[in-house]
Amino acid sequence: MICEKQYLFEARTQGYHTYRIPGIAVTKNGVVLATTEARPGQGGDYDFNDVLMRRSLDGGRAFGPVVKLVDHTAYGAGPGHGLRLRNGRMIIPVWLSDGSGMEMGQGHRGHRPSCVTLVCSDDHGRTWCASRVLAVGPSGYSGLAVLPDGTILCLYECGDVEHMCDTRSVALARLDLDWLTP
């Protein structure tokens, strides 16, 4: 049973305040492409953000240098997507919060505490089972991909302190089906 994690884009590095909106894909040759929105300034939605990418030729174990794909242009990035594995299992990443945090101000439901988990369906989406929690603490948008050997990759936003907006990083988790099944 495996679940390995590593930071691919770390907050307050490479001239960026924060990293958001991760994306992940695996080419037909097994090359892993990990992308993120890189935010300078205060890390806001309109801070002349770039889109960065890193490539892995070994199934997400090691990644090459950062490459800038988009430089300060108008674009829209959004949440990730689910997968259907060869065996038919469907997997969807889910962000959860109980809304009890106060970071949005009095009278507003907060985004904290939060976590990222994965839910699975083995009957074409009729029923869904809860899986394990992948990331506890400040976390957010995520994307999924699968390697030719069946290893599942989840690229997700994460933070290590109370105010995630100040310290967003992007991490990659490599999972197998045994880890995914509760």
Coordinates of N, CA and C in Angstrom, one line a residue, residues 4-163:
E4 N 2.8 8.3 -1.4 CA 4.0 9.1 -1.3 C 3.6 10.6 -1.7
K5 N 4.1 11.6 -1.0 CA 3.8 13.0 -1.3 C 5.1 13.8 -1.4
Q6 N 5.0 14.8 -2.3 CA 6.1 15.7 -2.4 C 5.6 17.1 -2.9
Y7 N 6.3 18.2 -2.5 CA 6.0 19.5 -3.0 C 6.6 19.7 -4.4
L8 N 5.8 20.1 -5.3 CA 6.3 20.5 -6.7 C 6.4 22.0 -6.9
F9 N 5.6 22.7 -6.2 CA 5.6 24.2 -6.3 C 5.4 24.7 -4.9
E10 N 6.4 25.3 -4.3 CA 6.3 25.7 -2.9 C 6.1 27.2 -2.7
A11 N 5.1 27.5 -1.9 CA 4.8 29.0 -1.6 C 6.1 29.7 -1.2
R12 N 6.1 31.0 -1.7 CA 7.2 31.9 -1.4 C 8.5 31.5 -1.9
T13 N 8.5 30.8 -3.1 CA 9.7 30.5 -3.8 C 9.6 30.9 -5.3
Q14 N 10.7 31.0 -5.9 CA 10.8 31.4 -7.4 C 10.1 32.7 -7.7
G15 N 10.0 33.6 -6.8 CA 9.4 34.9 -7.0 C 7.9 35.0 -6.9
Y16 N 7.3 33.9 -6.5 CA 5.9 33.8 -6.4 C 5.4 33.8 -4.9
H17 N 4.3 34.4 -4.6 CA 3.8 34.4 -3.2 C 3.1 33.1 -2.9
T18 N 2.3 32.6 -3.9 CA 1.5 31.4 -3.7 C 1.3 30.7 -5.0
Y19 N 0.9 29.5 -4.9 CA 0.6 28.6 -6.1 C -0.8 28.1 -5.9
R20 N -1.6 28.1 -7.0 CA -3.0 27.7 -6.9 C -3.4 26.9 -8.1
I21 N -4.6 26.3 -8.1 CA -5.3 25.7 -9.2 C -4.3 24.7 -9.9
P22 N -4.0 23.6 -9.3 CA -3.1 22.6 -9.9 C -3.8 21.8 -11.0
G23 N -3.1 21.4 -12.0 CA -3.6 20.5 -13.0 C -2.6 19.4 -13.3
I24 N -3.1 18.2 -13.7 CA -2.2 17.1 -13.9 C -2.7 16.3 -15.1
A25 N -1.8 15.7 -15.9 CA -2.1 14.8 -17.0 C -1.0 13.9 -17.2
V26 N -1.3 12.7 -17.8 CA -0.3 11.7 -18.1 C -0.4 11.5 -19.6
T27 N 0.7 11.6 -20.4 CA 0.6 11.4 -21.8 C 0.5 9.9 -22.1
K28 N 0.3 9.5 -23.3 CA 0.2 8.1 -23.7 C 1.5 7.3 -23.5
N29 N 2.6 8.1 -23.4 CA 3.9 7.5 -23.1 C 4.3 7.5 -21.7
G30 N 3.3 7.9 -20.8 CA 3.6 7.9 -19.3 C 4.3 9.1 -18.8
V31 N 4.5 10.2 -19.6 CA 5.1 11.4 -19.1 C 4.0 12.1 -18.2
V32 N 4.4 12.5 -17.0 CA 3.5 13.2 -16.1 C 3.7 14.7 -16.3
L33 N 2.7 15.5 -16.5 CA 2.7 16.9 -16.7 C 1.9 17.5 -15.5
A34 N 2.6 18.3 -14.7 CA 2.0 19.0 -13.5 C 2.0 20.5 -13.8
T35 N 0.9 21.1 -13.7 CA 0.8 22.6 -13.9 C 0.2 23.3 -12.6
T36 N 0.4 24.6 -12.6 CA -0.1 25.4 -11.5 C -0.2 26.8 -11.9
E37 N -1.1 27.6 -11.3 CA -1.2 29.0 -11.5 C -0.2 29.6 -10.4
A38 N 0.8 30.4 -10.8 CA 1.8 31.0 -10.0 C 1.4 32.4 -9.7
R39 N 1.2 32.8 -8.5 CA 0.7 34.1 -8.1 C 1.8 35.0 -7.4
P40 N 2.3 36.1 -8.1 CA 3.2 37.0 -7.4 C 2.4 38.0 -6.5
G41 N 3.0 39.0 -6.1 CA 2.3 40.1 -5.3 C 1.8 39.5 -4.0
Q42 N 0.5 39.7 -3.8 CA -0.2 39.1 -2.6 C -0.8 37.8 -2.8
G43 N -0.7 37.3 -4.0 CA -1.3 35.9 -4.3 C -2.7 36.0 -4.7
G44 N -3.2 37.2 -5.2 CA -4.6 37.3 -5.5 C -4.9 36.8 -6.9
D45 N -6.2 36.8 -7.2 CA -6.7 36.3 -8.5 C -6.2 37.2 -9.7
Y46 N -5.9 38.4 -9.4 CA -5.6 39.4 -10.5 C -4.2 39.9 -10.3
D47 N -3.2 39.1 -9.9 CA -1.9 39.6 -9.7 C -0.9 39.3 -10.8
F48 N -1.4 39.4 -12.0 CA -0.5 39.1 -13.2 C 0.1 37.7 -13.1
N49 N -0.8 36.8 -12.9 CA -0.4 35.4 -12.6 C 0.1 34.7 -13.9
D50 N 1.0 33.7 -13.6 CA 1.6 32.9 -14.7 C 1.1 31.5 -14.5
V51 N 1.2 30.7 -15.6 CA 1.0 29.2 -15.5 C 2.3 28.5 -15.7
L52 N 2.7 27.7 -14.7 CA 3.9 26.9 -14.7 C 3.7 25.5 -14.9
M53 N 4.7 24.7 -15.4 CA 4.6 23.3 -15.6 C 5.9 22.6 -15.2
R54 N 5.8 21.4 -14.7 CA 7.0 20.5 -14.5 C 6.6 19.2 -15.1
R55 N 7.7 18.5 -15.6 CA 7.5 17.2 -16.3 C 8.3 16.1 -15.5
S56 N 7.7 14.9 -15.5 CA 8.3 13.8 -14.9 C 8.3 12.6 -15.9
L57 N 9.5 12.0 -16.0 CA 9.7 10.9 -17.0 C 9.6 9.6 -16.3
D58 N 9.5 9.6 -14.9 CA 9.5 8.3 -14.1 C 8.3 8.1 -13.3
G59 N 7.1 8.5 -13.8 CA 5.9 8.2 -13.0 C 5.7 9.1 -11.9
G60 N 6.2 10.3 -11.8 CA 6.0 11.3 -10.8 C 6.9 11.1 -9.6
R61 N 8.0 10.4 -9.7 CA 9.0 10.3 -8.6 C 9.9 11.5 -8.6
A62 N 10.4 11.9 -9.8 CA 11.3 13.0 -9.9 C 10.7 13.9 -11.0
F63 N 10.9 15.2 -10.8 CA 10.4 16.2 -11.8 C 11.5 17.1 -12.3
G64 N 11.4 17.5 -13.6 CA 12.4 18.4 -14.2 C 12.1 19.8 -13.7
P65 N 12.9 20.8 -14.3 CA 12.7 22.2 -13.8 C 11.4 22.8 -14.2
V66 N 11.1 23.9 -13.6 CA 9.9 24.6 -13.8 C 10.0 25.3 -15.2
V67 N 8.9 25.2 -16.0 CA 8.8 25.9 -17.3 C 7.6 26.8 -17.2
K68 N 7.7 28.1 -17.7 CA 6.6 29.0 -17.7 C 5.8 28.8 -19.0
L69 N 4.5 28.4 -18.9 CA 3.7 28.1 -20.0 C 2.9 29.4 -20.5
V70 N 2.4 30.2 -19.5 CA 1.6 31.4 -19.8 C 2.2 32.5 -18.9
D71 N 2.4 33.6 -19.6 CA 3.1 34.8 -18.9 C 2.1 36.0 -18.8
H72 N 1.5 36.2 -17.7 CA 0.6 37.4 -17.5 C -0.4 37.6 -18.5
T73 N -1.1 36.6 -19.0 CA -2.2 36.8 -19.9 C -3.5 36.6 -19.3
A74 N -4.6 36.9 -20.0 CA -5.9 36.7 -19.5 C -6.3 35.2 -19.8
Y75 N -6.6 34.5 -18.7 CA -7.0 33.1 -18.9 C -7.9 32.8 -17.7
G76 N -8.5 31.6 -17.7 CA -9.2 31.1 -16.6 C -8.9 29.7 -16.2
A77 N -8.5 29.5 -15.0 CA -8.2 28.2 -14.5 C -9.3 27.7 -13.6
G78 N -9.6 26.5 -13.5 CA -10.7 26.0 -12.6 C -10.3 24.7 -11.9
P79 N -11.3 24.2 -11.2 CA -11.1 22.9 -10.4 C -10.8 21.8 -11.4
G80 N -10.3 20.7 -10.8 CA -9.9 19.5 -11.6 C -11.1 18.7 -12.0
H81 N -10.8 17.4 -12.1 CA -11.8 16.5 -12.7 C -11.6 15.1 -12.0
G82 N -12.5 14.2 -12.4 CA -12.4 12.8 -11.9 C -11.8 11.9 -12.9
L83 N -11.7 10.6 -12.6 CA -11.1 9.6 -13.5 C -12.0 8.4 -13.5
R84 N -11.9 7.6 -14.6 CA -12.4 6.3 -14.6 C -11.2 5.4 -14.9
L85 N -11.0 4.4 -14.0 CA -9.9 3.5 -14.2 C -10.2 2.4 -15.2
R86 N -9.2 1.6 -15.6 CA -9.5 0.5 -16.5 C -10.4 -0.5 -16.0
N87 N -10.4 -0.7 -14.7 CA -11.3 -1.7 -14.1 C -12.8 -1.1 -13.9
G88 N -13.0 0.1 -14.3 CA -14.3 0.8 -14.2 C -14.5 1.6 -13.0
R89 N -13.7 1.6 -12.0 CA -13.8 2.4 -10.8 C -13.7 3.8 -11.2
M90 N -14.6 4.6 -10.7 CA -14.6 6.1 -10.8 C -14.1 6.7 -9.5
I91 N -13.2 7.7 -9.7 CA -12.6 8.4 -8.5 C -12.8 9.9 -8.7
I92 N -13.2 10.6 -7.7 CA -13.4 12.0 -7.7 C -12.7 12.7 -6.5
P93 N -11.8 13.7 -6.7 CA -11.3 14.4 -5.5 C -12.3 15.3 -5.0
V94 N -12.4 15.5 -3.7 CA -13.4 16.3 -3.0 C -12.7 17.1 -1.9
W95 N -13.0 18.4 -1.9 CA -12.6 19.3 -0.9 C -13.7 19.4 0.1
L96 N -13.4 19.3 1.4 CA -14.4 19.3 2.5 C -14.1 20.3 3.5
S97 N -15.1 21.0 4.0 CA -15.0 21.9 5.2 C -16.2 21.8 6.0
D98 N -16.1 22.0 7.3 CA -17.4 22.1 8.1 C -17.9 23.5 8.2
G99 N -17.1 24.4 7.6 CA -17.6 25.8 7.6 C -17.5 26.6 8.9
S100 N -16.8 26.0 9.9 CA -16.8 26.7 11.2 C -15.7 27.7 11.3
G101 N -14.8 27.9 10.3 CA -13.8 28.9 10.4 C -14.3 30.3 10.3
M102 N -13.6 31.2 10.9 CA -14.1 32.6 10.9 C -13.3 33.5 9.9
E103 N -12.4 32.9 9.0 CA -11.6 33.7 8.2 C -12.3 34.6 7.2
M104 N -13.6 34.3 6.9 CA -14.4 35.1 6.0 C -15.1 36.3 6.7
G105 N -15.0 36.3 8.0 CA -15.7 37.4 8.8 C -17.0 36.9 9.4
Q106 N -17.5 37.8 10.3 CA -18.7 37.5 11.1 C -19.9 37.2 10.2
G107 N -20.6 36.2 10.4 CA -21.8 35.9 9.6 C -21.6 35.1 8.3
H108 N -20.3 34.8 8.1 CA -20.0 34.0 6.8 C -19.4 32.7 7.2
R109 N -19.8 31.7 6.4 CA -19.2 30.3 6.7 C -17.7 30.3 6.2
G110 N -16.8 29.8 7.0 CA -15.4 29.8 6.6 C -15.0 28.6 5.8
H111 N -13.8 28.6 5.3 CA -13.3 27.5 4.5 C -12.5 26.6 5.3
R112 N -12.2 26.9 6.6 CA -11.4 26.1 7.5 C -12.3 25.6 8.6
P113 N -11.9 24.5 9.2 CA -10.9 23.5 8.8 C -11.3 22.8 7.5
S114 N -10.3 22.3 6.8 CA -10.6 21.7 5.5 C -9.7 20.5 5.3
C115 N -10.1 19.7 4.3 CA -9.2 18.5 3.9 C -9.6 18.1 2.5
V116 N -8.7 17.3 1.9 CA -9.0 16.8 0.5 C -9.1 15.3 0.7
T117 N -10.1 14.7 0.1 CA -10.4 13.3 0.2 C -10.7 12.8 -1.2
L118 N -10.8 11.5 -1.4 CA -11.2 10.9 -2.7 C -12.4 10.1 -2.5
V119 N -13.4 10.1 -3.3 CA -14.5 9.2 -3.3 C -14.5 8.3 -4.5
C120 N -15.0 7.1 -4.3 CA -15.0 6.1 -5.4 C -16.3 5.5 -5.7
S121 N -16.5 5.1 -6.9 CA -17.8 4.3 -7.3 C -17.4 3.2 -8.2
D122 N -17.9 2.0 -7.8 CA -17.7 0.8 -8.6 C -18.9 0.4 -9.4
D123 N -20.0 1.2 -9.4 CA -21.2 0.9 -10.1 C -21.7 2.0 -11.0
H124 N -20.7 2.6 -11.7 CA -21.0 3.6 -12.7 C -21.6 4.9 -12.1
G125 N -21.3 5.2 -10.8 CA -21.7 6.4 -10.2 C -23.0 6.3 -9.5
R126 N -23.6 5.1 -9.4 CA -24.9 5.0 -8.6 C -24.7 5.2 -7.1
T127 N -23.6 4.6 -6.6 CA -23.3 4.8 -5.2 C -21.8 5.2 -5.1
W128 N -21.5 5.9 -4.0 CA -20.1 6.3 -3.8 C -19.7 6.0 -2.4
C129 N -18.4 5.5 -2.3 CA -17.9 5.2 -1.0 C -16.8 6.2 -0.6
A130 N -16.8 6.5 0.6 CA -15.7 7.5 1.1 C -14.4 6.7 1.1
S131 N -13.4 7.4 0.8 CA -12.0 6.8 0.8 C -11.3 7.4 2.0
R132 N -10.0 7.4 2.0 CA -9.2 8.0 3.0 C -9.0 9.4 2.8
V133 N -8.7 10.2 3.9 CA -8.4 11.6 3.7 C -7.0 11.7 3.2
L134 N -6.8 12.4 2.1 CA -5.5 12.6 1.5 C -4.6 13.7 2.2
A135 N -5.3 14.8 2.4 CA -4.5 15.9 3.0 C -5.4 16.6 4.1
V136 N -4.9 16.6 5.3 CA -5.6 17.3 6.4 C -5.0 18.6 6.6
G137 N -5.9 19.6 6.9 CA -5.4 21.0 7.0 C -5.8 21.8 5.8
P138 N -5.3 23.0 5.7 CA -5.6 23.8 4.6 C -5.3 23.1 3.3
S139 N -6.3 23.0 2.4 CA -6.1 22.3 1.1 C -7.2 22.8 0.2
G140 N -7.1 22.5 -1.1 CA -8.1 23.0 -2.0 C -8.1 22.3 -3.3
Y141 N -8.1 23.1 -4.4 CA -8.3 22.5 -5.7 C -7.3 21.3 -6.0
S142 N -7.8 20.4 -6.7 CA -7.0 19.2 -7.0 C -7.3 18.6 -8.4
G143 N -6.4 17.8 -8.9 CA -6.6 17.2 -10.2 C -6.0 15.7 -10.1
L144 N -6.6 14.8 -10.9 CA -6.2 13.4 -10.9 C -5.6 13.0 -12.3
A145 N -4.7 12.0 -12.2 CA -4.3 11.4 -13.5 C -3.9 9.9 -13.1
V146 N -3.8 9.1 -14.1 CA -3.4 7.7 -13.8 C -2.2 7.3 -14.7
L147 N -1.2 6.6 -14.1 CA -0.1 6.2 -14.9 C -0.4 4.9 -15.6
P148 N 0.4 4.5 -16.6 CA 0.1 3.2 -17.3 C 0.1 2.0 -16.4
D149 N 0.9 2.0 -15.3 CA 0.9 0.9 -14.4 C -0.3 0.9 -13.4
G150 N -1.2 1.9 -13.5 CA -2.3 2.0 -12.6 C -2.1 2.9 -11.4
T151 N -0.9 3.4 -11.2 CA -0.7 4.3 -10.0 C -1.5 5.6 -10.3
I152 N -2.2 6.0 -9.2 CA -3.0 7.2 -9.3 C -2.2 8.4 -8.8
L153 N -2.3 9.5 -9.5 CA -1.6 10.7 -9.1 C -2.7 11.8 -8.7
C154 N -2.5 12.4 -7.6 CA -3.4 13.5 -7.2 C -2.5 14.8 -6.9
L155 N -2.7 15.8 -7.7 CA -2.0 17.1 -7.5 C -3.0 18.0 -6.8
Y156 N -2.5 18.6 -5.7 CA -3.5 19.4 -4.9 C -2.8 20.6 -4.2
E157 N -3.7 21.6 -3.9 CA -3.2 22.7 -3.2 C -3.2 22.3 -1.7
C158 N -2.2 22.9 -1.0 CA -2.1 22.6 0.4 C -1.4 23.8 1.1
G159 N -1.6 23.9 2.4 CA -0.9 24.9 3.2 C -0.6 24.3 4.6
D160 N 0.4 24.9 5.2 CA 0.8 24.4 6.5 C 0.5 25.2 7.7
V161 N -0.2 26.3 7.5 CA -0.6 27.2 8.6 C -2.1 27.6 8.5
E162 N -2.6 28.3 9.5 CA -4.0 28.6 9.6 C -4.5 29.4 8.4
H163 N -3.7 30.4 7.9 CA -4.2 31.2 6.8 C -3.6 30.7 5.5

